[in-house]
């Protein structure tokens, strides 16, 4: 691998290799941080966030520093982008300073792939528009695999604003590749037009989805995008699609609950469900475990892309870019 721009078409064996290495990094991170290998010593990683972030940006920064790399934080508002410099010129100028990789978040779909075509440095997609957020999906998949011990045959429901969600798309690709059964549950107005080609089970009744699912990945209702007539009201959405104790208790079903964050409390998920880590009750929240796992997974991704780059023995990098 030279770039990580998405999970679409990523072979299952590569996903498994990253998850296995992330398990080793999680153990080091939690119990033996002095012995994290300094495999990226001397490397410079640009964190280029053209859109806000808390979890993704900080976890990439911790992961890079834990491996011995230095990080350069780029924000569009304080850069020459604010004077009209194009993203292509920005990347080429940073590349001329001999950086080694770009971690890119951008509000426009396709930007990560576009940048991977104009730079010889590694590009990691940290979320592009409504297209993909591969490292979020990898950490979600890691969390599910760690809990269930496997993914084959496990029913995973993705609940909420599927239409606008890059997290949903990356999870559908990655979970399907590893043999999970993936369902989506949302109002018809928030179902993507290409849902049939995604080969997922579609639910429009949350109670049916809960009966089917072993775990739910609840999505943030993207309030900045859903004011354009997608929903009758937030109250209506919450009533019909919010994940609450009352709903789980009615069906008497234990549910493992994930959410990529940030959460809208009492809209797509109740605080009881979001905050309950252990039963008693009908749910177990993995929200903060996901955040810890994010550091381990991003450490494994940076290492996979950069630790051997430039060396002949680096798999899949025989002098050319390998888009994933
Ligand atoms: N889940 C996620 O991408 O969160 P941030 O926007 O805080 O990075």
CSV table of N, CA and C in Angstrom, one decimal, residues 27-173:
chain,number,residue,atom,x,y,z
A,27,UNK,N,-2.3,-3.2,22.4
A,27,UNK,CA,-1.6,-3.8,23.6
A,27,UNK,C,-0.4,-2.9,24.1
A,28,UNK,N,0.4,-2.5,23.1
A,28,UNK,CA,1.5,-1.6,23.4
A,28,UNK,C,1.0,-0.3,24.0
A,29,UNK,N,0.1,0.3,23.3
A,29,UNK,CA,-0.5,1.6,23.7
A,29,UNK,C,-1.0,1.6,25.2
A,30,UNK,N,-1.7,0.5,25.5
A,30,UNK,CA,-2.3,0.4,26.9
A,30,UNK,C,-1.3,-0.1,28.0
A,31,UNK,N,-0.4,-1.0,27.6
A,31,UNK,CA,0.4,-1.6,28.6
A,31,UNK,C,1.9,-1.5,28.5
A,32,UNK,N,2.4,-1.0,27.4
A,32,UNK,CA,3.9,-1.0,27.2
A,32,UNK,C,4.3,0.1,26.2
A,33,UNK,N,3.8,1.3,26.5
A,33,UNK,CA,4.0,2.4,25.5
A,33,UNK,C,5.5,2.7,25.3
A,34,UNK,N,6.3,2.4,26.2
A,34,UNK,CA,7.8,2.6,26.1
A,34,UNK,C,8.4,1.8,24.9
A,35,UNK,N,7.7,0.7,24.6
A,35,UNK,CA,8.2,-0.2,23.6
A,35,UNK,C,7.5,-0.1,22.2
A,36,UNK,N,6.8,1.0,22.0
A,36,UNK,CA,6.2,1.2,20.6
A,36,UNK,C,7.4,1.4,19.7
A,37,UNK,N,7.4,0.6,18.6
A,37,UNK,CA,8.6,0.8,17.7
A,37,UNK,C,8.6,2.2,17.1
A,38,UNK,N,9.9,2.7,17.0
A,38,UNK,CA,10.0,4.1,16.4
A,38,UNK,C,10.3,3.9,14.9
A,39,UNK,N,9.4,3.3,14.3
A,39,UNK,CA,9.6,2.9,12.8
A,39,UNK,C,9.4,4.1,11.9
A,40,UNK,N,8.8,5.2,12.4
A,40,UNK,CA,8.7,6.4,11.5
A,40,UNK,C,9.6,7.6,12.0
A,41,UNK,N,10.6,7.2,12.7
A,41,UNK,CA,11.6,8.3,13.2
A,41,UNK,C,12.1,9.1,12.0
A,42,UNK,N,12.0,10.4,12.1
A,42,UNK,CA,12.5,11.3,11.0
A,42,UNK,C,11.5,11.6,9.9
A,43,UNK,N,10.3,10.9,9.9
A,43,UNK,CA,9.3,11.2,8.9
A,43,UNK,C,8.5,12.4,9.3
A,44,UNK,N,8.0,13.1,8.3
A,44,UNK,CA,7.2,14.3,8.5
A,44,UNK,C,5.8,14.0,7.9
A,45,UNK,N,4.8,14.1,8.7
A,45,UNK,CA,3.4,13.8,8.3
A,45,UNK,C,2.6,15.1,8.4
A,46,UNK,N,2.0,15.5,7.3
A,46,UNK,CA,1.1,16.7,7.3
A,46,UNK,C,-0.3,16.3,7.6
A,47,UNK,N,-0.9,16.9,8.6
A,47,UNK,CA,-2.3,16.7,8.9
A,47,UNK,C,-3.1,17.9,8.3
A,48,UNK,N,-3.6,17.6,7.1
A,48,UNK,CA,-4.2,18.7,6.3
A,48,UNK,C,-5.8,18.6,6.5
A,49,UNK,N,-6.3,19.4,7.4
A,49,UNK,CA,-7.7,19.3,7.7
A,49,UNK,C,-8.4,20.5,7.2
A,50,UNK,N,-9.2,20.4,6.1
A,50,UNK,CA,-9.9,21.5,5.5
A,50,UNK,C,-11.4,21.5,6.1
A,51,UNK,N,-11.6,20.6,7.1
A,51,UNK,CA,-12.9,20.5,7.7
A,51,UNK,C,-12.6,20.2,9.2
A,52,UNK,N,-13.5,20.5,10.1
A,52,UNK,CA,-13.2,20.4,11.5
A,52,UNK,C,-13.1,18.9,11.9
A,53,UNK,N,-12.4,18.6,13.0
A,53,UNK,CA,-12.3,17.2,13.5
A,53,UNK,C,-11.7,17.3,14.9
A,54,UNK,N,-12.1,16.4,15.7
A,54,UNK,CA,-11.5,16.2,17.0
A,54,UNK,C,-10.8,14.8,17.1
A,55,UNK,N,-11.6,13.7,16.9
A,55,UNK,CA,-11.1,12.3,17.1
A,55,UNK,C,-10.1,12.0,16.0
A,56,UNK,N,-10.4,12.2,14.8
A,56,UNK,CA,-9.5,11.8,13.7
A,56,UNK,C,-8.2,12.5,13.7
A,57,UNK,N,-8.3,13.8,13.9
A,57,UNK,CA,-7.0,14.6,13.8
A,57,UNK,C,-6.1,14.3,15.0
A,58,UNK,N,-6.7,14.2,16.2
A,58,UNK,CA,-5.8,14.0,17.4
A,58,UNK,C,-5.3,12.5,17.4
A,59,UNK,N,-6.1,11.6,16.9
A,59,UNK,CA,-5.6,10.2,17.0
A,59,UNK,C,-4.6,10.0,16.0
A,60,UNK,N,-4.7,10.6,14.8
A,60,UNK,CA,-3.6,10.5,13.8
A,60,UNK,C,-2.3,11.2,14.4
A,61,UNK,N,-2.5,12.3,15.1
A,61,UNK,CA,-1.3,13.0,15.6
A,61,UNK,C,-0.6,12.1,16.7
A,62,UNK,N,-1.4,11.5,17.6
A,62,UNK,CA,-0.8,10.7,18.6
A,62,UNK,C,-0.2,9.5,18.0
A,63,UNK,N,-0.8,8.9,17.0
A,63,UNK,CA,-0.3,7.7,16.3
A,63,UNK,C,1.1,8.0,15.7
A,64,UNK,N,1.1,9.1,15.0
A,64,UNK,CA,2.3,9.5,14.3
A,64,UNK,C,3.5,9.7,15.3
A,65,UNK,N,3.2,10.5,16.3
A,65,UNK,CA,4.2,10.8,17.3
A,65,UNK,C,4.7,9.5,18.0
A,66,UNK,N,3.7,8.6,18.3
A,66,UNK,CA,4.1,7.4,19.0
A,66,UNK,C,5.1,6.6,18.2
A,67,UNK,N,5.0,6.7,16.9
A,67,UNK,CA,5.9,6.0,16.0
A,67,UNK,C,7.2,6.7,15.7
A,68,UNK,N,7.3,7.9,16.3
A,68,UNK,CA,8.6,8.7,16.2
A,68,UNK,C,8.5,9.7,15.1
A,69,UNK,N,7.4,9.9,14.4
A,69,UNK,CA,7.3,10.9,13.3
A,69,UNK,C,7.0,12.2,13.9
A,70,UNK,N,7.3,13.3,13.1
A,70,UNK,CA,6.8,14.6,13.5
A,70,UNK,C,5.6,15.0,12.7
A,71,UNK,N,4.7,15.8,13.2
A,71,UNK,CA,3.5,16.2,12.5
A,71,UNK,C,3.5,17.7,12.3
A,72,UNK,N,2.9,18.0,11.1
A,72,UNK,CA,2.7,19.4,10.8
A,72,UNK,C,1.2,19.6,10.6
A,73,UNK,N,0.7,20.5,11.4
A,73,UNK,CA,-0.8,20.7,11.4
A,73,UNK,C,-1.1,21.9,10.4
A,74,UNK,N,-1.9,21.6,9.4
A,74,UNK,CA,-2.3,22.5,8.4
A,74,UNK,C,-3.8,22.8,8.6
A,75,UNK,N,-4.2,24.1,8.8
A,75,UNK,CA,-5.6,24.4,8.7
A,75,UNK,C,-5.8,25.4,7.7
A,76,UNK,N,-6.9,25.2,6.9
A,76,UNK,CA,-7.1,26.0,5.7
A,76,UNK,C,-7.3,27.5,6.1
A,77,UNK,N,-7.9,27.8,7.2
A,77,UNK,CA,-8.2,29.2,7.6
A,77,UNK,C,-7.0,30.0,7.8
A,78,UNK,N,-5.9,29.3,8.4
A,78,UNK,CA,-4.7,30.1,8.7
A,78,UNK,C,-3.6,29.9,7.6
A,79,UNK,N,-4.0,29.3,6.5
A,79,UNK,CA,-3.0,29.1,5.4
A,79,UNK,C,-3.3,30.0,4.2
A,80,UNK,N,-2.5,29.9,3.2
A,80,UNK,CA,-2.7,30.7,2.0
A,80,UNK,C,-3.8,30.3,1.2
A,81,UNK,N,-4.5,29.2,1.6
A,81,UNK,CA,-5.8,28.8,0.9
A,81,UNK,C,-6.8,30.0,1.1
A,82,UNK,N,-6.7,30.6,2.3
A,82,UNK,CA,-7.6,31.7,2.5
A,82,UNK,C,-7.3,32.9,1.6
A,83,UNK,N,-6.1,32.9,0.9
A,83,UNK,CA,-5.8,34.0,-0.1
A,83,UNK,C,-6.1,33.5,-1.5
A,84,UNK,N,-6.7,32.3,-1.6
A,84,UNK,CA,-7.1,31.8,-2.9
A,84,UNK,C,-6.2,30.8,-3.5
A,85,UNK,N,-5.1,30.3,-2.8
A,85,UNK,CA,-4.2,29.3,-3.3
A,85,UNK,C,-5.0,28.0,-3.5
A,86,UNK,N,-4.8,27.3,-4.6
A,86,UNK,CA,-5.5,26.1,-4.9
A,86,UNK,C,-5.0,25.0,-4.0
A,87,UNK,N,-5.8,23.9,-3.9
A,87,UNK,CA,-5.4,22.8,-3.1
A,87,UNK,C,-4.2,22.1,-3.8
A,88,UNK,N,-4.2,22.0,-5.1
A,88,UNK,CA,-3.1,21.4,-5.8
A,88,UNK,C,-1.8,22.2,-5.5
A,89,UNK,N,-1.8,23.5,-5.6
A,89,UNK,CA,-0.6,24.3,-5.4
A,89,UNK,C,-0.2,24.1,-3.9
A,90,UNK,N,-1.1,24.1,-3.0
A,90,UNK,CA,-0.8,23.9,-1.6
A,90,UNK,C,-0.1,22.6,-1.4
A,91,UNK,N,-0.6,21.5,-1.9
A,91,UNK,CA,0.0,20.2,-1.7
A,91,UNK,C,1.4,20.2,-2.4
A,92,UNK,N,1.6,20.7,-3.6
A,92,UNK,CA,2.9,20.7,-4.2
A,92,UNK,C,3.9,21.5,-3.4
A,93,UNK,N,3.5,22.6,-2.8
A,93,UNK,CA,4.4,23.4,-2.0
A,93,UNK,C,4.8,22.7,-0.8
A,94,UNK,N,3.9,22.0,-0.1
A,94,UNK,CA,4.2,21.2,1.1
A,94,UNK,C,5.1,20.1,0.7
A,95,UNK,N,4.9,19.4,-0.4
A,95,UNK,CA,5.7,18.3,-0.9
A,95,UNK,C,7.1,18.8,-1.1
A,96,UNK,N,7.3,20.0,-1.6
A,96,UNK,CA,8.6,20.6,-1.9
A,96,UNK,C,9.4,20.8,-0.6
A,97,UNK,N,8.7,20.8,0.5
A,97,UNK,CA,9.4,20.9,1.8
A,97,UNK,C,9.9,19.5,2.3
A,98,UNK,N,9.7,18.5,1.5
A,98,UNK,CA,10.2,17.1,1.8
A,98,UNK,C,9.4,16.5,2.9
A,99,UNK,N,8.1,16.6,2.9
A,99,UNK,CA,7.3,15.9,3.8
A,99,UNK,C,7.1,14.5,3.3
A,100,UNK,N,6.6,13.6,4.1
A,100,UNK,CA,6.5,12.2,3.7
A,100,UNK,C,5.1,11.7,3.4
A,101,UNK,N,4.1,12.4,4.0
A,101,UNK,CA,2.7,11.9,3.8
A,101,UNK,C,1.7,13.0,4.1
A,102,UNK,N,0.5,12.8,3.5
A,102,UNK,CA,-0.6,13.8,3.8
A,102,UNK,C,-1.8,13.0,4.3
A,103,UNK,N,-2.2,13.4,5.5
A,103,UNK,CA,-3.5,12.9,6.0
A,103,UNK,C,-4.5,14.1,5.7
A,104,UNK,N,-5.5,13.7,4.9
A,104,UNK,CA,-6.4,14.8,4.3
A,104,UNK,C,-7.8,14.6,4.8
A,105,UNK,N,-8.4,15.6,5.3
A,105,UNK,CA,-9.9,15.7,5.4
A,105,UNK,C,-10.3,16.9,4.6
A,106,UNK,N,-11.4,16.7,3.8
A,106,UNK,CA,-11.9,17.7,3.0
A,106,UNK,C,-13.4,17.6,2.8
A,107,UNK,N,-14.2,18.7,2.7
A,107,UNK,CA,-15.6,18.6,2.5
A,107,UNK,C,-16.1,18.1,1.2
A,108,UNK,N,-15.1,18.0,0.2
A,108,UNK,CA,-15.6,17.6,-1.1
A,108,UNK,C,-15.2,16.1,-1.4
A,109,UNK,N,-16.2,15.4,-1.9
A,109,UNK,CA,-15.9,14.0,-2.2
A,109,UNK,C,-14.9,13.9,-3.3
A,110,UNK,N,-14.0,12.9,-3.2
A,110,UNK,CA,-13.0,12.7,-4.3
A,110,UNK,C,-11.7,13.4,-4.1
A,111,UNK,N,-11.6,14.3,-3.1
A,111,UNK,CA,-10.3,15.1,-3.0
A,111,UNK,C,-9.1,14.2,-2.7
A,112,UNK,N,-9.3,13.2,-1.8
A,112,UNK,CA,-8.2,12.3,-1.4
A,112,UNK,C,-7.6,11.6,-2.7
A,113,UNK,N,-8.5,11.1,-3.5
A,113,UNK,CA,-8.0,10.4,-4.7
A,113,UNK,C,-7.4,11.4,-5.7
A,114,UNK,N,-7.9,12.6,-5.8
A,114,UNK,CA,-7.3,13.6,-6.6
A,114,UNK,C,-5.9,13.9,-6.2
A,115,UNK,N,-5.7,14.1,-4.9
A,115,UNK,CA,-4.4,14.4,-4.4
A,115,UNK,C,-3.4,13.3,-4.6
A,116,UNK,N,-3.9,12.1,-4.4
A,116,UNK,CA,-3.0,10.9,-4.6
A,116,UNK,C,-2.5,10.8,-6.0
A,117,UNK,N,-3.2,11.5,-7.0
A,117,UNK,CA,-2.8,11.6,-8.3
A,117,UNK,C,-1.8,12.7,-8.6
A,118,UNK,N,-1.5,13.6,-7.7
A,118,UNK,CA,-0.6,14.7,-8.0
A,118,UNK,C,0.6,14.7,-7.1
A,119,UNK,N,0.7,13.8,-6.2
A,119,UNK,CA,1.8,13.7,-5.3
A,119,UNK,C,2.4,12.3,-5.3
A,120,UNK,N,3.7,12.3,-5.1
A,120,UNK,CA,4.4,11.0,-5.0
A,120,UNK,C,4.4,10.5,-3.5
A,121,UNK,N,3.9,11.4,-2.6
A,121,UNK,CA,3.9,11.0,-1.2
A,121,UNK,C,2.6,10.2,-0.8
A,122,UNK,N,2.6,9.6,0.3
A,122,UNK,CA,1.4,8.8,0.7
A,122,UNK,C,0.3,9.7,1.1
A,123,UNK,N,-0.9,9.3,0.7
A,123,UNK,CA,-2.1,10.1,1.0
A,123,UNK,C,-3.0,9.2,1.8
A,124,UNK,N,-3.5,9.7,2.9
A,124,UNK,CA,-4.5,8.9,3.7
A,124,UNK,C,-5.7,9.8,3.8
A,125,UNK,N,-6.9,9.2,3.4
A,125,UNK,CA,-8.1,9.9,3.5
A,125,UNK,C,-8.7,9.9,4.9
A,126,UNK,N,-8.8,11.1,5.5
A,126,UNK,CA,-9.4,11.2,6.8
A,126,UNK,C,-10.8,11.7,6.8
A,127,UNK,N,-11.5,11.4,5.6
A,127,UNK,CA,-12.9,11.8,5.4
A,127,UNK,C,-13.0,12.8,4.3
A,128,UNK,N,-13.6,12.3,3.2
A,128,UNK,CA,-13.8,13.3,2.0
A,128,UNK,C,-15.3,13.3,1.7
A,129,UNK,N,-15.9,14.5,2.0
A,129,UNK,CA,-17.3,14.7,1.6
A,129,UNK,C,-18.2,13.6,2.1
A,130,UNK,N,-19.0,13.1,1.2
A,130,UNK,CA,-19.9,12.0,1.5
A,130,UNK,C,-19.4,10.7,1.0
A,131,UNK,N,-18.1,10.6,0.6
A,131,UNK,CA,-17.6,9.4,-0.1
A,131,UNK,C,-17.0,8.3,0.8
A,132,UNK,N,-15.9,8.6,1.5
A,132,UNK,CA,-15.3,7.5,2.3
A,132,UNK,C,-14.6,8.1,3.5
A,133,UNK,N,-14.5,7.3,4.6
A,133,UNK,CA,-13.8,7.7,5.8
A,133,UNK,C,-13.1,6.3,6.3
A,134,UNK,N,-12.1,5.9,5.5
A,134,UNK,CA,-11.7,4.5,5.7
A,134,UNK,C,-11.1,4.2,7.1
A,135,UNK,N,-10.4,5.1,7.7
A,135,UNK,CA,-9.8,4.7,9.0
A,135,UNK,C,-10.9,4.7,10.1
A,136,UNK,N,-12.0,5.5,9.9
A,136,UNK,CA,-13.1,5.3,10.9
A,136,UNK,C,-13.7,3.9,10.7
A,137,UNK,N,-13.9,3.5,9.5
A,137,UNK,CA,-14.5,2.2,9.3
A,137,UNK,C,-13.6,1.1,9.9
A,138,UNK,N,-12.3,1.2,9.6
A,138,UNK,CA,-11.4,0.2,10.1
A,138,UNK,C,-11.4,0.1,11.6
A,139,UNK,N,-11.6,1.3,12.3
A,139,UNK,CA,-11.6,1.2,13.8
A,139,UNK,C,-13.0,0.7,14.2
A,140,UNK,N,-14.0,0.9,13.5
A,140,UNK,CA,-15.3,0.4,13.8
A,140,UNK,C,-15.3,-1.2,13.7
A,141,UNK,N,-14.7,-1.6,12.6
A,141,UNK,CA,-14.6,-3.0,12.3
A,141,UNK,C,-13.7,-3.7,13.3
A,142,UNK,N,-12.6,-3.0,13.7
A,142,UNK,CA,-11.7,-3.6,14.7
A,142,UNK,C,-12.5,-3.8,16.0
A,143,UNK,N,-13.3,-2.8,16.4
A,143,UNK,CA,-14.1,-2.8,17.6
A,143,UNK,C,-15.0,-4.0,17.6
A,144,UNK,N,-15.7,-4.1,16.5
A,144,UNK,CA,-16.7,-5.2,16.4
A,144,UNK,C,-16.0,-6.6,16.4
A,145,UNK,N,-14.9,-6.7,15.7
A,145,UNK,CA,-14.2,-8.0,15.6
A,145,UNK,C,-13.6,-8.3,17.0
A,146,UNK,N,-13.1,-7.3,17.7
A,146,UNK,CA,-12.6,-7.6,19.1
A,146,UNK,C,-13.7,-8.1,20.0
A,147,UNK,N,-14.9,-7.5,19.9
A,147,UNK,CA,-16.0,-7.9,20.8
A,147,UNK,C,-16.6,-9.3,20.4
A,148,UNK,N,-16.8,-9.5,19.1
A,148,UNK,CA,-17.5,-10.8,18.7
A,148,UNK,C,-16.5,-11.9,18.4
A,149,UNK,N,-15.2,-11.5,18.3
A,149,UNK,CA,-14.2,-12.6,18.0
A,149,UNK,C,-14.2,-12.9,16.5
A,150,UNK,N,-15.1,-12.5,15.7
A,150,UNK,CA,-15.2,-12.8,14.3
A,150,UNK,C,-16.2,-11.8,13.7
A,151,UNK,N,-16.3,-11.7,12.4
A,151,UNK,CA,-17.3,-10.9,11.7
A,151,UNK,C,-18.2,-11.7,10.8
A,152,UNK,N,-17.7,-12.9,10.4
A,152,UNK,CA,-18.5,-13.7,9.5
A,152,UNK,C,-19.9,-14.1,10.2
A,153,UNK,N,-21.0,-13.8,9.5
A,153,UNK,CA,-22.3,-14.1,10.0
A,153,UNK,C,-22.9,-13.2,11.0
A,154,UNK,N,-22.1,-12.2,11.4
A,154,UNK,CA,-22.6,-11.2,12.4
A,154,UNK,C,-23.5,-10.2,11.7
A,155,UNK,N,-24.7,-9.8,12.3
A,155,UNK,CA,-25.6,-8.9,11.7
A,155,UNK,C,-25.3,-7.5,12.2
A,156,UNK,N,-24.8,-6.6,11.3
A,156,UNK,CA,-24.5,-5.2,11.7
A,156,UNK,C,-25.5,-4.2,11.0
A,157,UNK,N,-26.2,-3.5,11.9
A,157,UNK,CA,-27.1,-2.5,11.3
A,157,UNK,C,-26.4,-1.1,11.4
A,158,UNK,N,-26.5,-0.4,10.3
A,158,UNK,CA,-26.0,1.0,10.3
A,158,UNK,C,-27.3,1.9,10.2
A,159,UNK,N,-27.4,2.7,11.3
A,159,UNK,CA,-28.7,3.4,11.5
A,159,UNK,C,-28.5,4.9,11.4
A,160,UNK,N,-29.3,5.5,10.5
A,160,UNK,CA,-29.3,7.0,10.4
A,160,UNK,C,-29.2,7.5,9.0
A,161,UNK,N,-28.4,8.6,8.9
A,161,UNK,CA,-28.3,9.3,7.7
A,161,UNK,C,-27.3,8.7,6.7
A,162,UNK,N,-27.7,7.6,6.1
A,162,UNK,CA,-26.9,6.8,5.2
A,162,UNK,C,-26.5,7.7,4.0
A,163,UNK,N,-27.4,8.5,3.5
A,163,UNK,CA,-27.2,9.2,2.3
A,163,UNK,C,-26.0,10.1,2.3
A,164,UNK,N,-25.8,10.8,3.5
A,164,UNK,CA,-24.6,11.7,3.6
A,164,UNK,C,-23.4,11.2,4.2
A,165,UNK,N,-23.4,9.9,4.6
A,165,UNK,CA,-22.4,9.3,5.5
A,165,UNK,C,-21.3,8.6,4.8
A,166,UNK,N,-20.1,9.2,4.8
A,166,UNK,CA,-18.9,8.5,4.4
A,166,UNK,C,-18.5,7.4,5.3
A,167,UNK,N,-18.9,7.5,6.5
A,167,UNK,CA,-18.6,6.4,7.5
A,167,UNK,C,-19.4,5.2,7.1
A,168,UNK,N,-20.7,5.4,6.7
A,168,UNK,CA,-21.5,4.3,6.3
A,168,UNK,C,-21.0,3.6,5.1
A,169,UNK,N,-20.5,4.3,4.1
A,169,UNK,CA,-20.0,3.7,2.9
A,169,UNK,C,-18.8,2.9,3.1
A,170,UNK,N,-17.8,3.5,3.9
A,170,UNK,CA,-16.6,2.7,4.2
A,170,UNK,C,-16.9,1.5,5.0
A,171,UNK,N,-17.8,1.6,5.9
A,171,UNK,CA,-18.2,0.4,6.7
A,171,UNK,C,-18.9,-0.7,5.9
A,172,UNK,N,-19.7,-0.3,5.0
A,172,UNK,CA,-20.4,-1.3,4.1
A,172,UNK,C,-19.3,-2.0,3.3
A,173,UNK,N,-18.4,-1.3,2.8
A,173,UNK,CA,-17.3,-2.0,2.0
A,173,UNK,C,-16.5,-3.0,2.9
